[in-house]
Tab-separated table of C-alpha atoms and ligand atoms in Angstrom:
chain	number	residue	atom	x	y	z
A	76	MET	CA	-29.619	18.980	-0.903
A	77	VAL	CA	-28.787	16.936	1.917
A	78	SER	CA	-29.438	17.866	5.537
A	79	VAL	CA	-26.386	16.408	7.873
A	80	ASP	CA	-26.182	16.311	11.675
A	81	LEU	CA	-22.847	18.520	11.944
A	82	VAL	CA	-20.397	20.211	9.735
A	83	ILE	CA	-16.340	20.918	11.148
A	84	ARG	CA	-16.195	23.702	8.930
A	85	GLY	CA	-12.601	24.836	7.982
A	86	GLY	CA	-10.238	23.229	9.741
A	87	THR	CA	-6.905	21.310	9.006
A	88	VAL	CA	-7.910	17.530	8.709
A	89	VAL	CA	-5.150	15.419	9.790
A	90	THR	CA	-4.959	11.504	9.064
A	91	SER	CA	-2.131	9.097	9.399
A	92	GLY	CA	-0.869	9.929	6.139
A	93	GLY	CA	-1.287	13.709	5.787
A	94	MET	CA	-3.248	16.941	6.178
A	95	PHE	CA	-5.512	18.803	3.850
A	96	ARG	CA	-8.006	21.604	4.382
A	97	ALA	CA	-11.697	20.503	4.162
A	98	ASN	CA	-15.337	20.826	5.655
A	99	VAL	CA	-16.029	17.147	7.771
A	100	ALA	CA	-19.760	16.192	7.285
A	101	VAL	CA	-21.169	13.843	10.049
A	102	LYS	CA	-24.442	11.978	9.405
A	103	ASP	CA	-25.931	9.367	11.836
A	104	GLY	CA	-22.753	9.260	13.966
A	105	LYS	CA	-20.521	8.636	10.879
A	106	ILE	CA	-18.363	10.249	8.626
A	107	TYR	CA	-20.276	11.404	5.653
A	108	ALA	CA	-18.161	13.295	3.641
A	109	PHE	CA	-15.414	15.907	3.215
A	110	THR	CA	-16.052	18.840	1.063
A	111	ALA	CA	-14.138	22.281	0.200
A	112	VAL	CA	-14.212	24.876	2.326
A	113	SER	CA	-16.363	26.772	0.260
A	114	GLU	CA	-18.850	24.372	0.000
A	115	VAL	CA	-20.800	24.225	3.343
A	116	LEU	CA	-23.656	21.665	3.580
A	117	PRO	CA	-26.708	22.445	5.664
A	118	ALA	CA	-26.193	21.021	9.034
A	119	ASP	CA	-27.936	21.211	12.565
A	120	LYS	CA	-24.780	22.083	14.035
A	121	VAL	CA	-21.628	23.475	12.510
A	122	ILE	CA	-18.253	24.078	14.705
A	123	ASP	CA	-16.197	26.688	13.277
A	124	ALA	CA	-12.674	24.662	13.496
A	125	GLU	CA	-10.743	27.969	11.037
A	126	GLY	CA	-7.007	27.668	12.349
A	127	LEU	CA	-7.711	24.584	14.318
A	128	TYR	CA	-6.633	20.952	13.500
A	129	VAL	CA	-9.226	17.996	13.105
A	130	LEU	CA	-7.440	14.641	13.911
A	131	PRO	CA	-9.347	11.389	14.626
A	132	GLY	CA	-10.113	10.652	17.664
A	133	VAL	CA	-7.413	9.554	20.356
A	134	ILE	CA	-7.755	6.122	21.595
A	135	ASP	CA	-6.217	5.632	25.041
A	136	GLU	CA	-5.765	1.658	25.302
A	137	HIS	CA	-4.245	1.933	28.387
A	138	VAL	CA	-6.637	3.190	31.536
A	139	HIS	CA	-7.523	2.266	35.105
A	140	CYS	CA	-11.136	3.500	35.555
A	141	ARG	CA	-11.389	1.616	39.075
A	142	ASP	CA	-15.039	0.955	38.528
A	143	PRO	CA	-16.419	-1.536	40.176
A	144	GLY	CA	-14.716	-1.538	43.576
A	145	LEU	CA	-11.796	1.532	43.693
A	146	THR	CA	-14.457	3.728	43.135
A	147	HIS	CA	-13.064	5.892	45.659
A	148	LYS	CA	-10.430	6.163	43.419
A	149	GLU	CA	-12.244	7.115	40.371
A	150	ASP	CA	-15.429	5.608	38.213
A	151	PHE	CA	-16.707	5.405	35.148
A	152	LYS	CA	-18.319	8.980	35.582
A	153	THR	CA	-15.528	11.006	36.439
A	154	CYS	CA	-12.511	8.766	34.236
A	155	THR	CA	-14.843	9.598	31.119
A	156	GLU	CA	-14.994	13.118	32.114
A	157	ALA	CA	-11.092	13.291	32.329
A	158	ALA	CA	-11.151	11.436	29.000
A	159	ALA	CA	-13.123	13.770	26.788
A	160	ALA	CA	-11.914	17.023	28.848
A	161	GLY	CA	-8.827	15.648	27.843
A	162	GLY	CA	-9.349	14.726	23.977
A	163	VAL	CA	-9.725	11.184	24.324
A	164	THR	CA	-12.484	9.652	22.583
A	165	THR	CA	-12.316	5.919	23.341
A	166	ILE	CA	-10.344	3.811	26.067
A	167	PHE	CA	-9.538	0.437	26.432
A	168	ASP	CA	-10.165	0.067	30.253
A	169	MET	CA	-8.401	-2.036	32.307
A	170	PRO	CA	-9.159	-5.344	34.736
A	171	ASN	CA	-7.490	-5.067	37.694
A	172	ASN	CA	-10.768	-3.915	39.708
A	173	ILE	CA	-12.123	-5.653	42.514
A	174	PRO	CA	-13.193	-8.055	42.038
A	175	PRO	CA	-10.855	-8.818	39.290
A	176	ILE	CA	-12.311	-8.931	35.733
A	177	LYS	CA	-11.451	-12.578	35.192
A	178	ASP	CA	-14.720	-14.160	34.670
A	179	VAL	CA	-17.824	-12.986	32.757
A	180	GLU	CA	-19.627	-12.299	35.910
A	181	ALA	CA	-17.490	-9.650	37.173
A	182	LEU	CA	-17.359	-8.590	33.251
A	183	ARG	CA	-21.085	-7.901	33.428
A	184	MET	CA	-20.994	-5.632	36.562
A	185	LYS	CA	-18.162	-3.559	34.656
A	186	ILE	CA	-20.533	-3.135	31.744
A	187	GLN	CA	-23.560	-2.339	33.885
A	188	GLU	CA	-21.407	0.235	35.679
A	189	ALA	CA	-19.992	1.897	32.359
A	190	GLU	CA	-23.278	1.978	30.848
A	191	ARG	CA	-24.631	4.131	32.995
A	192	LYS	CA	-21.714	6.542	33.550
A	193	ALA	CA	-19.432	6.736	30.690
A	194	ILE	CA	-19.686	9.901	28.355
A	195	VAL	CA	-17.126	8.224	25.737
A	196	ASP	CA	-16.713	5.171	23.872
A	197	TYR	CA	-15.221	2.300	25.808
A	198	GLY	CA	-13.205	-1.657	25.382
A	199	LEU	CA	-13.086	-3.543	28.359
A	200	TYR	CA	-10.640	-6.032	28.997
A	201	GLY	CA	-10.401	-9.500	30.448
A	202	LEU	CA	-8.087	-10.619	33.212
A	203	LEU	CA	-5.401	-13.776	32.607
A	204	THR	CA	-4.537	-15.175	36.069
A	205	VAL	CA	-4.075	-18.181	37.838
A	206	GLY	CA	-6.826	-20.651	36.744
A	207	SER	CA	-8.243	-18.347	33.606
A	208	LEU	CA	-8.570	-21.172	31.005
A	209	PRO	CA	-12.086	-21.602	31.448
A	210	HIS	CA	-12.981	-18.478	31.411
A	211	VAL	CA	-11.549	-17.004	28.080
A	212	MET	CA	-13.776	-18.193	25.866
A	213	PRO	CA	-16.829	-16.817	27.565
A	214	LEU	CA	-15.249	-13.396	27.971
A	215	VAL	CA	-14.678	-13.419	24.267
A	216	GLU	CA	-18.575	-14.430	23.711
A	217	ASN	CA	-19.515	-11.012	26.003
A	218	GLY	CA	-17.068	-8.659	23.863
A	219	VAL	CA	-14.222	-8.247	25.732
A	220	ILE	CA	-11.833	-5.906	23.461
A	221	GLY	CA	-8.581	-8.053	24.589
A	222	PHE	CA	-6.888	-9.585	27.894
A	223	LYS	CA	-4.452	-8.015	30.163
A	224	MET	CA	-1.856	-10.146	31.821
A	225	PHE	CA	0.277	-8.923	34.677
A	226	MET	CA	3.388	-10.471	34.918
A	227	GLY	CA	4.673	-8.299	37.764
A	228	PRO	CA	3.067	-6.938	41.012
A	229	THR	CA	1.593	-3.942	40.689
A	230	THR	CA	-1.726	-2.218	42.171
A	231	GLY	CA	-4.176	-5.086	42.933
A	232	ASN	CA	-1.250	-7.694	43.250
A	233	ILE	CA	-3.128	-10.274	40.826
A	234	PRO	CA	-0.667	-13.002	40.482
A	235	PRO	CA	0.659	-13.921	36.943
A	236	PRO	CA	-0.310	-17.337	35.457
A	237	SER	CA	2.465	-20.054	35.513
A	238	ASP	CA	4.360	-20.078	32.426
A	239	GLY	CA	2.654	-23.639	31.267
A	240	GLU	CA	-0.945	-21.476	32.089
A	241	MET	CA	0.606	-18.976	29.692
A	242	LEU	CA	1.578	-21.502	27.456
A	243	ASP	CA	-1.809	-22.760	27.026
A	244	LEU	CA	-4.096	-19.635	27.361
A	245	PHE	CA	-2.073	-17.813	24.270
A	246	SER	CA	-2.820	-21.008	22.505
A	247	VAL	CA	-6.493	-20.629	23.159
A	248	ILE	CA	-6.514	-16.596	22.401
A	249	ALA	CA	-4.679	-16.730	19.181
A	250	LYS	CA	-7.467	-18.834	17.757
A	251	THR	CA	-9.499	-16.018	19.044
A	252	GLY	CA	-7.716	-13.078	17.422
A	253	LEU	CA	-7.876	-10.948	20.285
A	254	ARG	CA	-4.651	-9.414	21.565
A	255	ILE	CA	-3.082	-9.880	24.830
A	256	ALA	CA	-1.551	-6.767	26.213
A	257	ILE	CA	0.923	-7.494	28.810
A	258	HIS	CA	2.497	-5.714	31.822
A	259	ALA	CA	6.223	-7.344	31.051
A	260	GLU	CA	8.091	-7.485	34.660
A	261	ALA	CA	9.370	-10.321	35.988
A	262	GLN	CA	7.911	-10.650	39.937
A	263	SER	CA	10.488	-13.008	41.316
A	264	ILE	CA	13.163	-10.707	40.343
A	265	ILE	CA	11.308	-7.737	41.905
A	266	ASP	CA	9.680	-9.480	44.962
A	267	TYR	CA	13.518	-10.811	45.931
A	268	LEU	CA	14.888	-6.862	44.929
A	269	ILE	CA	12.499	-5.126	47.247
A	270	SER	CA	12.969	-7.349	50.408
A	271	LYS	CA	16.408	-6.954	49.814
A	272	LEU	CA	15.992	-3.546	49.948
A	273	ARG	CA	13.529	-3.060	52.685
A	274	SER	CA	15.908	-5.417	54.837
A	275	GLU	CA	18.597	-2.419	54.497
A	276	GLY	CA	16.306	-0.237	55.275
A	277	ARG	CA	15.438	1.811	52.349
A	278	LYS	CA	12.285	3.689	51.334
A	279	ASP	CA	13.453	6.448	49.568
A	280	PRO	CA	11.935	7.361	46.210
A	281	ARG	CA	14.832	5.983	43.988
A	282	ALA	CA	14.615	2.677	45.842
A	283	HIS	CA	11.566	1.668	43.740
A	284	LEU	CA	13.439	2.045	40.911
A	285	GLU	CA	16.347	-0.148	42.463
A	286	SER	CA	13.437	-2.470	42.799
A	287	ARG	CA	12.588	-2.892	39.357
A	288	PRO	CA	15.941	-2.208	37.081
A	289	ALA	CA	15.334	-2.561	33.494
A	290	ILE	CA	16.405	-6.364	33.104
A	291	VAL	CA	12.892	-6.956	35.369
A	292	GLU	CA	11.611	-5.736	31.872
A	293	GLU	CA	13.701	-7.410	29.559
A	294	GLU	CA	13.438	-10.778	30.656
A	295	ALA	CA	9.938	-10.939	31.286
A	296	ILE	CA	9.399	-9.398	27.302
A	297	ARG	CA	11.669	-11.995	26.043
A	298	ARG	CA	10.047	-14.781	27.966
A	299	VAL	CA	6.196	-14.038	26.638
A	300	SER	CA	7.690	-13.366	23.304
A	301	LEU	CA	8.970	-16.482	22.817
A	302	TYR	CA	5.522	-18.114	24.338
A	303	ALA	CA	4.154	-15.875	21.482
A	304	ARG	CA	6.083	-17.320	18.762
A	305	GLU	CA	5.456	-20.438	19.945
A	306	THR	CA	1.497	-20.173	20.058
A	307	SER	CA	1.038	-17.683	17.180
A	308	ALA	CA	-0.594	-14.770	19.985
A	309	LYS	CA	-1.055	-11.536	19.424
A	310	ILE	CA	0.713	-9.692	22.117
A	311	HIS	CA	0.979	-6.054	23.047
A	312	ILE	CA	3.836	-4.824	25.864
A	313	VAL	CA	2.403	-2.020	27.609
A	314	HIS	CA	4.547	1.285	29.019
A	315	VAL	CA	7.977	0.294	27.896
A	316	ALA	CA	9.990	1.850	30.096
A	317	SER	CA	13.410	1.176	29.022
A	318	ALA	CA	16.193	0.737	26.276
A	319	ARG	CA	16.368	-2.592	27.408
A	320	ALA	CA	12.931	-3.651	26.731
A	321	LEU	CA	13.028	-1.957	23.221
A	322	ASP	CA	15.757	-4.659	22.340
A	323	ALA	CA	13.705	-7.632	23.664
A	324	ILE	CA	10.873	-5.827	20.975
A	325	LYS	CA	12.656	-5.614	18.290
A	326	ASP	CA	14.181	-9.000	18.431
A	327	ALA	CA	10.900	-10.348	18.808
A	328	LYS	CA	9.689	-8.337	15.657
A	329	SER	CA	12.710	-9.709	14.204
A	330	MET	CA	11.693	-13.353	14.917
A	331	GLY	CA	8.020	-12.620	13.504
A	332	VAL	CA	6.254	-12.527	16.949
A	333	ASN	CA	2.813	-10.590	16.820
A	334	ILE	CA	4.457	-8.198	19.035
A	335	THR	CA	2.921	-4.474	19.473
A	336	ALA	CA	4.231	-1.776	22.285
A	337	GLU	CA	3.513	0.926	24.056
A	338	THR	CA	5.054	3.326	25.792
A	339	CYS	CA	3.563	6.698	27.915
A	340	PRO	CA	3.988	10.084	28.236
A	341	HIS	CA	5.870	10.097	31.400
A	342	TYR	CA	8.567	7.996	30.344
A	343	LEU	CA	8.673	10.165	27.387
A	344	LEU	CA	9.401	13.580	29.626
A	345	LEU	CA	10.453	12.309	33.005
A	346	ASP	CA	13.768	10.736	34.111
A	347	ASP	CA	15.474	9.397	37.197
A	348	SER	CA	16.514	12.922	38.433
A	349	TYR	CA	12.698	13.446	39.293
A	350	TYR	CA	13.564	11.067	41.808
A	351	GLU	CA	14.920	13.903	43.643
A	352	LYS	CA	13.210	16.620	42.103
A	353	LEU	CA	9.615	15.462	42.735
A	354	GLY	CA	9.736	12.317	44.975
A	355	ILE	CA	6.998	9.757	45.419
A	356	ILE	CA	5.001	10.858	42.959
A	357	ILE	CA	6.833	9.615	40.340
A	358	LYS	CA	6.571	6.119	41.725
A	359	VAL	CA	4.829	3.976	39.052
A	360	ASN	CA	5.059	0.560	37.881
A	361	PRO	CA	7.791	0.063	35.638
A	362	ALA	CA	9.616	3.039	36.946
A	363	ILE	CA	10.832	5.647	35.665
A	364	LYS	CA	14.399	4.842	34.413
A	365	SER	CA	17.505	6.945	33.151
A	366	LYS	CA	18.253	9.717	30.594
A	367	ASN	CA	19.303	7.157	27.719
A	368	ASP	CA	16.362	5.264	28.355
A	369	GLN	CA	14.382	7.671	27.851
A	370	ALA	CA	16.577	9.177	24.241
A	371	ALA	CA	16.217	5.362	23.402
A	372	LEU	CA	11.627	5.746	23.951
A	373	TRP	CA	11.951	8.783	21.955
A	374	ASP	CA	14.068	6.972	19.152
A	375	ALA	CA	11.600	4.445	19.192
A	376	ILE	CA	8.289	6.702	18.850
A	377	ASN	CA	9.860	7.761	15.745
A	378	ASN	CA	11.178	5.207	13.966
A	379	GLY	CA	8.346	2.340	14.559
A	380	LEU	CA	9.216	0.195	17.007
A	381	ILE	CA	7.119	2.018	19.604
A	382	ASP	CA	3.250	1.527	18.038
A	383	THR	CA	1.171	3.178	20.010
A	384	LEU	CA	1.227	5.589	23.299
A	385	GLY	CA	-1.229	4.982	26.134
A	386	THR	CA	-1.573	7.100	29.206
A	387	ASP	CA	-1.711	4.508	31.908
A	388	HIS	CA	-4.189	6.434	34.103
A	389	ALA	CA	-3.686	5.041	37.120
A	390	PRO	CA	-5.682	7.468	39.898
A	391	HIS	CA	-5.193	6.930	43.818
A	392	THR	CA	-6.312	9.068	46.662
A	393	PRO	CA	-3.522	11.375	48.037
A	394	ASP	CA	-3.498	9.241	51.445
A	395	GLU	CA	-3.178	5.899	49.275
A	396	LYS	CA	-0.269	7.754	47.287
A	397	PHE	CA	1.714	10.538	49.455
A	398	LYS	CA	3.525	7.947	52.022
A	399	ASP	CA	6.758	8.300	53.776
A	400	ASP	CA	8.142	4.792	52.642
A	401	VAL	CA	8.146	4.213	48.275
A	402	PHE	CA	7.290	0.374	48.996
A	403	GLU	CA	3.981	1.521	50.991
A	404	ALA	CA	3.185	3.784	48.763
A	405	ALA	CA	0.125	3.226	45.053
A	406	ALA	CA	1.842	3.653	42.159
A	407	GLY	CA	1.089	5.321	38.960
A	408	PHE	CA	-1.081	9.015	38.478
A	409	PRO	CA	-3.652	10.154	36.397
A	410	GLY	CA	-2.779	10.785	32.888
A	411	LEU	CA	-6.217	11.011	30.798
A	412	GLU	CA	-5.800	15.340	31.050
A	413	THR	CA	-2.312	15.383	30.712
A	414	PHE	CA	-1.766	13.171	27.688
A	415	VAL	CA	-2.908	15.292	24.326
A	416	PRO	CA	-1.362	18.578	25.853
A	417	LEU	CA	2.200	17.518	26.973
A	418	MET	CA	2.009	15.646	23.527
A	419	LEU	CA	1.303	18.168	21.150
A	420	THR	CA	3.953	20.041	23.253
A	421	GLN	CA	6.097	17.946	21.858
A	422	VAL	CA	4.896	18.070	18.250
A	423	ASN	CA	5.543	21.907	18.517
A	424	ALA	CA	8.873	21.513	19.892
A	425	GLY	CA	9.460	19.259	16.520
A	426	ARG	CA	10.110	16.166	18.386
A	427	LEU	CA	7.511	14.194	16.485
A	428	SER	CA	5.097	15.010	14.006
A	429	LEU	CA	1.640	15.879	13.695
A	430	THR	CA	0.680	12.684	11.552
A	431	ARG	CA	2.920	10.504	13.705
A	432	PHE	CA	1.022	11.857	16.521
A	433	VAL	CA	-2.067	10.158	15.345
A	434	GLN	CA	-0.454	7.279	14.190
A	435	LEU	CA	0.470	6.142	17.774
A	436	THR	CA	-3.296	7.853	19.532
A	437	SER	CA	-5.458	6.452	16.754
A	438	GLU	CA	-4.585	4.446	13.691
A	439	ASN	CA	-2.005	1.985	15.607
A	440	PRO	CA	-4.407	1.209	18.644
A	441	ALA	CA	-7.532	0.977	16.583
A	442	LYS	CA	-5.520	-1.423	14.146
A	443	ALA	CA	-3.757	-3.824	17.099
A	444	PHE	CA	-6.794	-4.203	18.596
A	445	GLY	CA	-8.874	-5.043	15.481
A	446	ILE	CA	-11.053	-2.054	15.504
A	447	TRP	CA	-9.879	0.002	12.308
A	448	PRO	CA	-11.141	1.482	9.850
A	449	GLN	CA	-14.026	1.961	11.786
A	450	LYS	CA	-12.386	3.829	14.522
A	451	GLY	CA	-9.101	5.120	14.495
A	452	SER	CA	-9.461	6.394	10.781
A	453	LEU	CA	-10.892	9.156	8.877
A	454	PHE	CA	-12.623	7.416	6.274
A	455	ILE	CA	-16.139	8.022	5.047
A	456	GLY	CA	-18.580	5.892	7.062
A	457	SER	CA	-16.065	5.464	10.174
A	458	ASP	CA	-17.259	6.429	13.366
A	459	ALA	CA	-17.594	10.324	13.783
A	460	ASP	CA	-15.046	10.587	16.626
A	461	PHE	CA	-12.625	13.558	16.390
A	462	THR	CA	-10.198	15.455	18.545
A	463	ILE	CA	-10.375	18.658	17.813
A	464	VAL	CA	-7.178	20.814	18.470
A	465	ASP	CA	-5.841	24.225	18.930
A	466	LEU	CA	-1.732	23.669	18.352
A	467	LYS	CA	-1.330	27.333	19.093
A	468	ALA	CA	-3.109	27.728	22.354
A	469	THR	CA	-1.077	27.713	25.291
A	470	THR	CA	-1.666	26.840	29.561
A	471	LYS	CA	-0.618	25.832	32.240
A	472	ILE	CA	-1.666	22.409	33.851
A	473	ARG	CA	-3.844	23.050	36.463
A	474	ALA	CA	-4.011	19.530	38.614
A	475	ASP	CA	-6.707	20.972	40.774
A	476	LYS	CA	-8.834	21.492	37.736
A	477	PHE	CA	-8.782	17.668	37.107
A	478	HIS	CA	-12.181	16.012	36.220
A	479	SER	CA	-10.490	12.787	37.478
A	480	LYS	CA	-10.634	12.075	41.290
A	481	ALA	CA	-7.147	12.320	41.563
A	482	LYS	CA	-6.354	16.140	41.290
A	483	TRP	CA	-2.340	15.876	41.249
A	484	SER	CA	0.390	15.083	38.762
A	485	PRO	CA	3.544	15.040	38.773
A	486	PHE	CA	3.039	17.562	35.263
A	487	ASP	CA	1.159	20.340	37.771
A	488	GLY	CA	2.244	23.620	36.485
A	489	TRP	CA	3.817	22.381	33.479
A	490	GLU	CA	3.752	24.724	30.410
A	491	VAL	CA	1.893	23.373	27.608
A	492	LYS	CA	1.442	24.270	24.133
A	493	GLY	CA	-1.431	22.994	21.823
A	494	ILE	CA	-4.622	21.450	23.474
A	495	PRO	CA	-7.442	19.877	22.986
A	496	VAL	CA	-10.937	22.443	22.620
A	497	TYR	CA	-13.344	19.861	20.851
A	498	THR	CA	-14.078	16.126	21.631
A	499	ILE	CA	-16.454	14.419	20.016
A	500	VAL	CA	-17.643	10.890	20.294
A	501	ARG	CA	-19.523	9.299	16.849
A	502	GLY	CA	-20.927	12.746	16.527
A	503	ASN	CA	-21.712	13.842	20.051
A	504	ILE	CA	-19.820	17.054	21.034
A	505	VAL	CA	-18.670	16.075	24.644
A	506	MET	CA	-16.451	18.499	25.165
A	507	ASP	CA	-16.367	22.482	24.299
A	508	HIS	CA	-13.196	24.287	25.293
A	509	GLY	CA	-12.393	22.099	28.652
A	510	GLU	CA	-16.394	22.277	29.439
A	511	ILE	CA	-18.166	19.227	29.362
A	512	ILE	CA	-21.100	19.413	27.963
A	513	THR	CA	-22.817	15.852	27.329
A	514	THR	CA	-25.236	15.189	30.339
A	515	LYS	CA	-26.262	11.618	29.067
A	516	PRO	CA	-24.178	8.483	29.236
A	517	ILE	CA	-23.590	8.657	25.372
A	518	GLY	CA	-20.407	6.139	25.505
A	519	LYS	CA	-20.622	2.973	23.743
A	520	HIS	CA	-19.326	-0.452	24.971
A	521	ILE	CA	-16.658	-1.087	21.891
A	522	LYS	CA	-16.795	-4.894	21.633
A	523	TYR	CA	-14.176	-7.058	19.411
A	524	SER	CA	-16.741	-9.313	18.610
A	525	ASP	CA	-18.510	-6.353	16.616
A	526	TYR	CA	-15.822	-5.539	14.486
A	527	VAL	CA	-14.418	-8.905	13.681
A	528	SER	CA	-16.439	-12.097	12.943
A	529	ILE	CA	-14.803	-14.640	15.219
A	530	LEU	CA	-17.150	-16.558	16.528
B	1460	LIG	O1	1.797	1.845	38.159
B	1460	LIG	C1	1.098	1.525	37.809
B	1460	LIG	N1	0.018	1.701	38.142
B	1460	LIG	N2	1.279	0.581	36.855
B	1460	LIG	C2	0.607	-0.312	36.430
B	1460	LIG	O2	0.709	-1.157	35.723
B	1460	LIG	C3	-1.101	-0.635	37.696
B	1460	LIG	C4	-1.229	0.787	37.713
B	1460	LIG	C5	-2.383	0.945	38.634
B	1460	LIG	O3	-3.425	0.280	38.369
B	1460	LIG	O4	-2.421	1.505	39.644
B	1461	LIG	ZN1	-1.683	-0.116	33.797
C-alpha cells in the first residue's frame, strides 16, 4: 500500500460546496486522496482531527508586512508567524513599503527578505502610482500576484496616478489578466475635508470619520469602474466600508465590469459608536462607519455582492498609533491573529455559514487572483494548505500574546468561540494549537505567472 507524508484523520472536511467526514492524505505537498474514516493510509505523521473541521487554507489577500523599509512595525518573520498563528496559509502583501514596490528593483528586495523569513506562502503586489507605466510589464514578468493602487491618502502617502494615466495603466494590465486591487477613496475630497476640520481645531477620533464620509468611497468606486469598463481591466475593491460603496459595486457588476470586492472584520464588527467607546485605536482607512453601513455589509457578505474577506493587517508602533491628534495618528491595526477567531464566532452565532466562510476566505480570493484551484480548493492535486479549526473552543483575544510586533488591537479582550488549531502549508505543519512549530522559512513566492500562462 502506498505510504503518504501526512494523514488528517477523522475530521469534517469543508469545501465551498458542502461538508463531509473523511481522512485527507497528503503526499509531496499536494492533496493525494480522501478516504473513508475507517481507512487510514500508512503515513509518516497522523493528525487526529476528530471533532475538528478541515478547511482549505485561508488566503488573506490584504496584508501589510512592512518589509522592507518599515520593519520597526513588522517584518516577514513576525508577519507570517502572525498569519500561521491566526490560521492563514497564504498572504498577499501590499506594496506601500520604503521603497514602494513600484519597480523590479524594489520587488527583488522584497522577495529577498520574504525568502529568508516567510513561514506561509506569499503573493506580492506591484504598485501603481504616478509614472508606473514603464514598470508594469517588468513587474508582471517578475511574478507579482496583482497590482495595488491607492486612490486616497494612507500610510506612505503614495500619490495616485492621474485619471488619464489610470486609463493607460488599466489597458496594459487588462492584457495580462492580472487584477488591480484598489484603495478606493477620493483624494481631493479627503484633503479638502481634513484641512477644513483641522482649521476648526478638530482632532478627536470622530473627526477621522468626518474627513472620510461614504461619498469618498462611492465617488472613487464609480470613477474607477468606468475606467475598468472602458479598458476591460479586472479590479478588486479592497476594504469596502459603506452602503454607498456597495451601491456603486452593484451598479458596476450590472454594467458588466469585472469587479470583485473585499470587506474586513472590523467593518462587520465595529461601528461609529466605537469612536467614543475605544477612541483612536479604531482609526483605519476607510473609516469605520455607521450601524446601517454595517448591516448593509452583512447583507452583502451573504448575498454575494462582497466576494472576499481580508484583514488589512496594518501594524504600527504604539507611539505612531496613540497620538492626541487623530490626524497625526497612524491608520489601521493588526488583524491576522484575530481574523479567523472573530469570523468563526460569527459562524457560531449563525450570521454566516462555514461554507460561505470558505468561499470568502479561500475559494474567491484564489479565483479572483488566478491561483485557483491550485490554492483555495480541496481538490486532489491541489496544494495541501489547510486551516483546521475547533468550532467549540472558546478563548479571549490577548493582544499581548500576538506574534505580530503590534501587540494591541481594538478586539483585545473579546470573547471568541471557534479557533484555528493547525495551520498547514503545502503539507508542512506550521502551527499546532497556537505554537509556531516550523523553524525554516518554508513560505513560497506565489507568482501569477506560475499559475497562468500569460507571457
Ligand atoms: O488604515 C489603513 N492602513 N488603511 C490602508 O489602506 C493602509 C493601511 C496601512 O498601510 O497602514
Ligand atoms: Zn491596506
